[in-house]
Short mmCIF file of C-alpha atoms and ligand atoms in Angstrom, two decimals:
data_model
loop_
_atom_site.label_atom_id
_atom_site.label_comp_id
_atom_site.label_asym_id
_atom_site.label_seq_id
_atom_site.Cartn_x
_atom_site.Cartn_y
_atom_site.Cartn_z
CA UNK M 21 0.00 0.00 0.00
CA UNK M 22 1.17 3.57 -0.76
CA UNK M 23 2.19 5.17 2.54
CA UNK M 24 2.78 8.69 1.16
CA UNK M 25 0.63 10.85 3.50
CA UNK M 26 -0.46 12.88 0.48
CA UNK M 27 -2.20 9.78 -0.85
CA UNK M 28 -3.06 7.92 2.32
CA UNK M 29 -6.82 7.28 2.30
CA UNK M 30 -6.73 4.58 4.99
CA UNK M 31 -10.12 4.02 6.59
CA UNK M 32 -11.84 6.76 4.59
CA UNK M 33 -15.22 6.00 3.08
CA UNK M 34 -15.33 7.02 -0.60
CA UNK M 35 -18.45 7.11 -2.80
CA UNK M 36 -18.00 7.18 -6.58
CA UNK M 37 -20.71 7.43 -9.23
CA UNK M 38 -20.07 6.16 -12.74
CA UNK M 39 -17.69 3.61 -11.22
CA UNK M 40 -18.17 0.88 -13.84
CA UNK M 41 -15.96 2.48 -16.49
CA UNK M 42 -13.36 5.10 -17.33
CA UNK M 43 -12.21 7.55 -14.66
CA UNK M 44 -14.60 6.21 -12.02
CA UNK M 45 -13.42 2.65 -12.36
CA UNK M 46 -9.75 3.61 -12.24
CA UNK M 47 -10.28 5.96 -9.30
CA UNK M 48 -12.03 3.20 -7.35
CA UNK M 49 -8.96 1.00 -7.80
CA UNK M 50 -6.54 3.79 -6.81
CA UNK M 51 -8.50 4.77 -3.68
CA UNK M 52 -9.08 1.15 -2.71
CA UNK M 53 -5.38 0.33 -3.09
CA UNK M 54 -4.67 3.27 -0.75
CA UNK M 55 -6.91 2.03 2.03
CA UNK M 56 -10.33 3.55 1.29
CA UNK M 57 -13.59 1.69 1.78
CA UNK M 58 -15.67 2.06 -1.36
CA UNK M 59 -19.33 2.73 -2.16
CA UNK M 60 -19.75 2.44 -5.91
CA UNK M 61 -22.74 3.35 -8.06
CA UNK M 62 -23.45 3.08 -11.77
CA UNK M 63 -26.40 2.54 -14.08
CA UNK M 64 -24.45 -0.31 -15.72
CA UNK M 65 -25.12 -3.10 -13.24
CA UNK M 66 -23.04 -5.78 -14.97
CA UNK M 67 -19.99 -3.50 -15.24
CA UNK M 68 -20.42 -2.44 -11.64
CA UNK M 69 -20.63 -6.03 -10.39
CA UNK M 70 -17.44 -6.86 -12.30
CA UNK M 71 -15.36 -4.05 -10.79
CA UNK M 72 -16.79 -4.72 -7.32
CA UNK M 73 -15.81 -8.40 -7.61
CA UNK M 74 -12.31 -7.50 -8.77
CA UNK M 75 -11.75 -5.04 -5.92
CA UNK M 76 -13.36 -7.29 -3.30
CA UNK M 77 -11.15 -10.15 -4.49
CA UNK M 78 -8.14 -7.97 -3.63
CA UNK M 79 -9.37 -7.49 -0.05
CA UNK M 80 -10.72 -3.97 -0.65
CA UNK M 81 -13.91 -3.26 1.31
CA UNK M 82 -16.51 -2.43 -1.31
CA UNK M 83 -20.27 -2.09 -1.65
CA UNK M 84 -21.88 -1.56 -5.03
CA UNK M 85 -25.43 -0.59 -5.91
CA UNK M 86 -27.25 0.31 -9.10
CA UNK M 87 -27.61 4.08 -9.18
CA UNK M 88 -29.06 6.16 -11.98
CA UNK M 89 -27.81 9.61 -10.99
CA UNK M 90 -30.73 11.27 -12.76
CA UNK M 91 -32.94 9.74 -10.03
CA UNK M 92 -32.93 11.65 -6.76
CA UNK M 93 -34.03 8.52 -4.92
CA UNK M 94 -31.12 6.47 -6.32
CA UNK M 95 -28.64 9.17 -5.28
CA UNK M 96 -30.13 9.30 -1.77
CA UNK M 97 -29.99 5.50 -1.50
CA UNK M 98 -26.33 5.36 -2.51
CA UNK M 99 -25.47 7.78 0.30
CA UNK M 100 -27.63 5.72 2.69
CA UNK M 101 -25.54 2.70 1.72
CA UNK M 102 -22.37 4.53 2.81
CA UNK M 103 -24.02 5.24 6.16
CA UNK M 104 -25.40 1.75 6.74
CA UNK M 105 -22.34 -0.17 5.51
CA UNK M 106 -19.51 2.02 6.79
CA UNK M 107 -21.06 4.52 9.21
CA UNK M 108 -20.58 7.70 7.19
CA UNK M 109 -18.94 9.33 4.22
CA UNK M 110 -15.55 11.08 3.86
CA UNK M 111 -15.10 11.42 0.09
CA UNK M 112 -17.63 11.68 -2.74
CA UNK M 113 -16.92 11.86 -6.45
CA UNK M 114 -19.84 12.85 -8.67
CA UNK M 115 -18.36 11.45 -11.84
CA UNK M 116 -21.16 9.71 -13.78
CA UNK M 117 -21.77 11.38 -17.10
CA UNK M 118 -22.87 10.90 -20.68
CA UNK M 119 -21.46 12.19 -23.94
CA UNK M 120 -23.76 13.99 -26.31
CA UNK M 121 -24.26 13.34 -30.00
CA UNK M 122 -22.67 16.07 -32.13
CA UNK M 123 -25.30 18.57 -33.26
CA UNK M 124 -25.55 22.31 -33.72
CA UNK M 125 -27.47 24.43 -31.25
CA UNK M 126 -30.33 24.82 -33.75
CA UNK M 127 -30.59 21.04 -34.10
CA UNK M 128 -30.63 20.43 -30.34
CA UNK M 129 -34.09 19.42 -29.24
CA UNK M 130 -35.61 19.50 -25.78
CA UNK M 131 -35.21 15.74 -25.30
CA UNK M 132 -31.43 16.04 -25.72
CA UNK M 133 -31.30 19.04 -23.39
CA UNK M 134 -33.22 17.06 -20.76
CA UNK M 135 -30.96 14.04 -21.18
CA UNK M 136 -27.82 16.10 -20.64
CA UNK M 137 -29.17 18.18 -17.77
CA UNK M 138 -30.74 15.20 -15.99
CA UNK M 139 -27.53 13.16 -15.89
CA UNK M 140 -24.67 15.65 -16.14
CA UNK M 141 -26.12 18.42 -13.97
CA UNK M 142 -28.94 17.07 -11.81
CA UNK M 143 -26.89 13.93 -11.15
CA UNK M 144 -24.28 16.13 -9.49
CA UNK M 145 -26.83 18.23 -7.60
CA UNK M 146 -28.71 15.17 -6.27
CA UNK M 147 -25.39 13.75 -5.13
CA UNK M 148 -24.41 16.93 -3.29
CA UNK M 149 -27.85 17.24 -1.70
CA UNK M 150 -27.43 13.96 0.18
CA UNK M 151 -23.65 13.81 0.56
CA UNK M 152 -23.30 17.20 2.24
CA UNK M 153 -25.48 16.57 5.33
CA UNK M 154 -23.68 13.33 6.10
CA UNK M 155 -20.28 15.04 5.84
CA UNK M 156 -21.43 18.00 7.90
CA UNK M 157 -22.56 15.64 10.65
CA UNK M 158 -18.92 14.52 10.93
CA UNK M 159 -17.59 18.08 10.48
CA UNK M 160 -15.66 17.29 7.37
CA UNK M 161 -15.37 15.70 3.97
CA UNK M 162 -14.26 16.22 0.41
CA UNK M 163 -16.43 16.27 -2.71
CA UNK M 164 -15.16 16.26 -6.28
CA UNK M 165 -17.47 16.97 -9.21
CA UNK M 166 -16.44 16.01 -12.72
CA UNK M 167 -16.95 18.85 -15.17
CA UNK M 168 -14.99 19.19 -18.42
CA UNK M 169 -13.07 21.64 -20.58
CA UNK M 170 -16.54 22.09 -22.06
CA UNK M 171 -17.45 23.56 -18.66
CA UNK M 172 -14.94 26.38 -19.07
CA UNK M 173 -15.36 27.45 -22.67
CA UNK M 174 -17.54 27.09 -25.72
CA UNK M 175 -17.80 23.60 -27.17
CA UNK M 176 -19.07 23.62 -30.76
CA UNK M 177 -21.74 20.98 -31.55
CA UNK M 178 -22.23 19.91 -27.94
CA UNK M 179 -24.14 22.88 -26.51
CA UNK M 180 -26.24 20.93 -23.99
CA UNK M 181 -23.19 19.12 -22.64
CA UNK M 182 -21.31 22.44 -22.36
CA UNK M 183 -24.26 24.05 -20.59
CA UNK M 184 -24.50 21.20 -18.07
CA UNK M 185 -20.74 21.13 -17.44
CA UNK M 186 -20.60 24.94 -16.99
CA UNK M 187 -23.43 24.61 -14.48
CA UNK M 188 -21.49 21.91 -12.59
CA UNK M 189 -18.79 24.52 -11.92
CA UNK M 190 -21.37 27.02 -10.68
CA UNK M 191 -22.86 24.42 -8.37
CA UNK M 192 -19.38 23.40 -7.16
CA UNK M 193 -18.43 26.96 -6.23
CA UNK M 194 -21.77 27.51 -4.51
CA UNK M 195 -21.50 24.28 -2.52
CA UNK M 196 -17.92 25.19 -1.57
CA UNK M 197 -18.99 28.59 -0.22
CA UNK M 198 -22.03 27.24 1.62
CA UNK M 199 -20.04 24.48 3.30
CA UNK M 200 -16.51 25.80 3.88
CA UNK M 201 -17.34 26.67 7.48
CA UNK M 202 -18.50 23.09 8.03
CA UNK M 203 -15.14 21.64 7.01
CA UNK M 204 -16.37 20.28 3.68
CA UNK M 205 -14.28 21.02 0.59
CA UNK M 206 -15.93 20.94 -2.85
CA UNK M 207 -13.93 21.14 -6.07
CA UNK M 208 -14.40 20.32 -9.74
CA UNK M 209 -12.11 18.82 -12.31
CA UNK M 210 -12.14 19.81 -15.98
CA UNK M 211 -10.46 17.26 -18.22
CA UNK M 212 -9.74 17.72 -21.90
CA UNK M 213 -10.38 14.57 -23.95
CA UNK M 214 -8.88 11.49 -22.31
CA UNK M 215 -8.82 7.93 -23.59
CA UNK M 216 -11.74 6.42 -21.71
CA UNK M 217 -14.48 4.44 -23.49
CA UNK M 218 -16.44 7.72 -23.79
CA UNK M 219 -13.79 8.95 -26.24
CA UNK M 220 -12.25 5.80 -27.73
CA UNK M 221 -15.67 4.83 -29.09
CA UNK M 222 -15.26 7.71 -31.58
CA UNK M 223 -12.37 5.97 -33.37
CA UNK M 224 -8.76 6.89 -34.13
CA UNK M 225 -9.48 9.54 -36.76
CA UNK M 226 -11.49 11.60 -34.28
CA UNK M 227 -8.82 11.10 -31.61
CA UNK M 228 -6.10 12.40 -33.96
CA UNK M 229 -8.24 15.42 -34.82
CA UNK M 230 -8.86 16.18 -31.14
CA UNK M 231 -5.19 15.65 -30.20
CA UNK M 232 -4.17 18.22 -32.78
CA UNK M 233 -6.04 20.88 -30.77
CA UNK M 234 -3.95 20.17 -27.67
CA UNK M 235 -0.55 21.87 -27.08
CA UNK M 236 0.88 18.46 -26.08
CA UNK M 237 -0.50 17.04 -29.34
CA UNK M 238 -2.01 14.06 -27.60
CA UNK M 239 -5.09 13.13 -25.63
CA UNK M 240 -4.91 12.49 -21.91
CA UNK M 241 -4.39 9.06 -20.41
CA UNK M 242 -7.16 8.21 -17.91
CA UNK M 243 -4.42 7.72 -15.28
CA UNK M 244 -3.34 11.36 -15.72
CA UNK M 245 -6.83 12.59 -14.92
CA UNK M 246 -7.19 10.21 -11.99
CA UNK M 247 -3.87 11.46 -10.55
CA UNK M 248 -5.31 14.97 -10.45
CA UNK M 249 -8.50 13.60 -8.86
CA UNK M 250 -6.44 11.94 -6.13
CA UNK M 251 -4.62 15.19 -5.50
CA UNK M 252 -7.85 17.13 -5.03
CA UNK M 253 -9.20 14.41 -2.73
CA UNK M 254 -5.95 14.23 -0.75
CA UNK M 255 -6.20 14.64 3.03
CA UNK M 256 -3.29 17.08 2.69
CA UNK M 257 -5.07 19.51 0.35
CA UNK M 258 -6.92 21.11 3.24
CA UNK M 259 -7.02 24.74 2.02
CA UNK M 260 -8.25 24.12 -1.53
CA UNK M 261 -11.98 24.51 -2.15
CA UNK M 262 -14.28 26.00 -4.78
CA UNK M 263 -11.78 25.37 -7.58
CA UNK M 264 -12.22 24.04 -11.10
CA UNK M 265 -8.92 22.40 -12.06
CA UNK M 266 -8.10 21.96 -15.74
CA UNK M 267 -6.35 18.71 -16.65
CA UNK M 268 -5.86 19.40 -20.30
CA UNK M 269 -2.30 19.20 -21.64
CA UNK M 270 -2.26 23.00 -21.71
CA UNK M 271 -5.41 23.66 -23.74
CA UNK M 272 -6.74 26.27 -21.29
CA UNK M 273 -3.48 28.22 -21.56
CA UNK M 274 -4.33 29.27 -25.14
N1 LIG Y 314 -13.20 11.03 -21.17
C1 LIG Y 314 -13.11 12.32 -21.42
O1 LIG Y 314 -12.43 12.75 -22.34
C2 LIG Y 314 -13.83 13.31 -20.55
C3 LIG Y 314 -13.50 14.66 -20.68
C4 LIG Y 314 -14.14 15.58 -19.87
C5 LIG Y 314 -15.06 15.16 -18.95
N2 LIG Y 314 -15.37 13.84 -18.84
C6 LIG Y 314 -16.36 13.45 -17.84
O2 LIG Y 314 -15.80 12.45 -17.02
C7 LIG Y 314 -16.85 11.68 -16.44
C8 LIG Y 314 -16.53 10.21 -16.58
O3 LIG Y 314 -16.49 9.91 -17.95
P1 LIG Y 314 -15.56 8.77 -18.58
O4 LIG Y 314 -14.73 9.43 -19.59
O5 LIG Y 314 -14.95 7.95 -17.52
O6 LIG Y 314 -16.68 7.96 -19.39
P2 LIG Y 314 -17.16 6.44 -19.38
O7 LIG Y 314 -18.22 6.40 -20.40
O8 LIG Y 314 -16.00 5.54 -19.49
O9 LIG Y 314 -17.78 6.26 -17.92
C9 LIG Y 314 -18.96 6.90 -17.53
C10 LIG Y 314 -19.70 6.00 -16.56
O10 LIG Y 314 -20.89 6.70 -16.14
C11 LIG Y 314 -21.95 5.76 -16.14
N3 LIG Y 314 -23.24 6.45 -16.29
C12 LIG Y 314 -23.75 7.01 -17.40
N4 LIG Y 314 -24.99 7.49 -17.14
C13 LIG Y 314 -25.23 7.24 -15.83
C14 LIG Y 314 -26.32 7.49 -14.97
N5 LIG Y 314 -27.44 8.10 -15.42
N6 LIG Y 314 -26.23 7.10 -13.69
C15 LIG Y 314 -25.12 6.46 -13.24
N7 LIG Y 314 -24.07 6.17 -14.01
C16 LIG Y 314 -24.13 6.56 -15.29
C17 LIG Y 314 -21.65 4.84 -17.30
O11 LIG Y 314 -22.37 3.62 -17.19
C18 LIG Y 314 -20.16 4.68 -17.18
O12 LIG Y 314 -19.82 3.59 -16.33
C19 LIG Y 314 -18.14 12.14 -17.13
O13 LIG Y 314 -18.82 13.05 -16.29
C20 LIG Y 314 -17.63 12.84 -18.37
O14 LIG Y 314 -18.53 13.82 -18.85
C21 LIG Y 314 -14.78 12.91 -19.62
#
């Protein structure tokens, strides 16, 4: 186990949504390997069961439950699981998200707007609504919301996604201000394109096109994003709250 105090999560209870794939899956492994007890949620039950089995097989304490983050009840029940299984909650990562189909603003219909806002925005707000009281009860905790580079600037052809991810940053800053005096830190992370299934599904031609827009001329590795997540969750990052950290190979420096 990693004994670096910066990354020592021993005994901490960590909830992660969207844990069956991509960043969420990798983060679960990293936190579990560093001593955290895990509460994992995802709409993909088979994927969730697989990762929970893998982690449990390596002696990591883990509970997993189907959770559609667009359902307030599901989000409440995932937090209840943290309480009933492990007696509370120290870390929460509102990571579950969906990619939009490419379409112009004029082509974007209400159904697509609802889909994006329900998962990518309300999923985060429902999470916060139930995670915060449990953390406040214990006078402390850390929450990380997953936004995007599309939360910091315009994102042609994915207007609804950009709107939801911008809103995640507004909600993050608001939650940070409302809860700083209660010892709860709330930050957001804003990755540029990284090679999770959400992006690899688009094929190599799209990846090359996207990489060309990055100063490093490559897309991010999921591990590089998860390293930044671990840093923001670290028990040593005690004076950092209300931030939206870009993890983008330099894109936001343009
Ligand atoms: N990969 C990237 O390039 C990138 C860039 C910026 C932001 N993000 C954000 O990172 C987060 C994680 O994405 P990823 O790249 O790991 O993608 P991914 O597709 O690999 O994983 C997303 C996970 O979320 C789950 N999910 C989807 N809808 C859900 C719902 N309603 N309730 C619960 N779970 C649900 C999926 O089943 C999946 O397991 C998302 O919020 C995404 O918008 C990703």
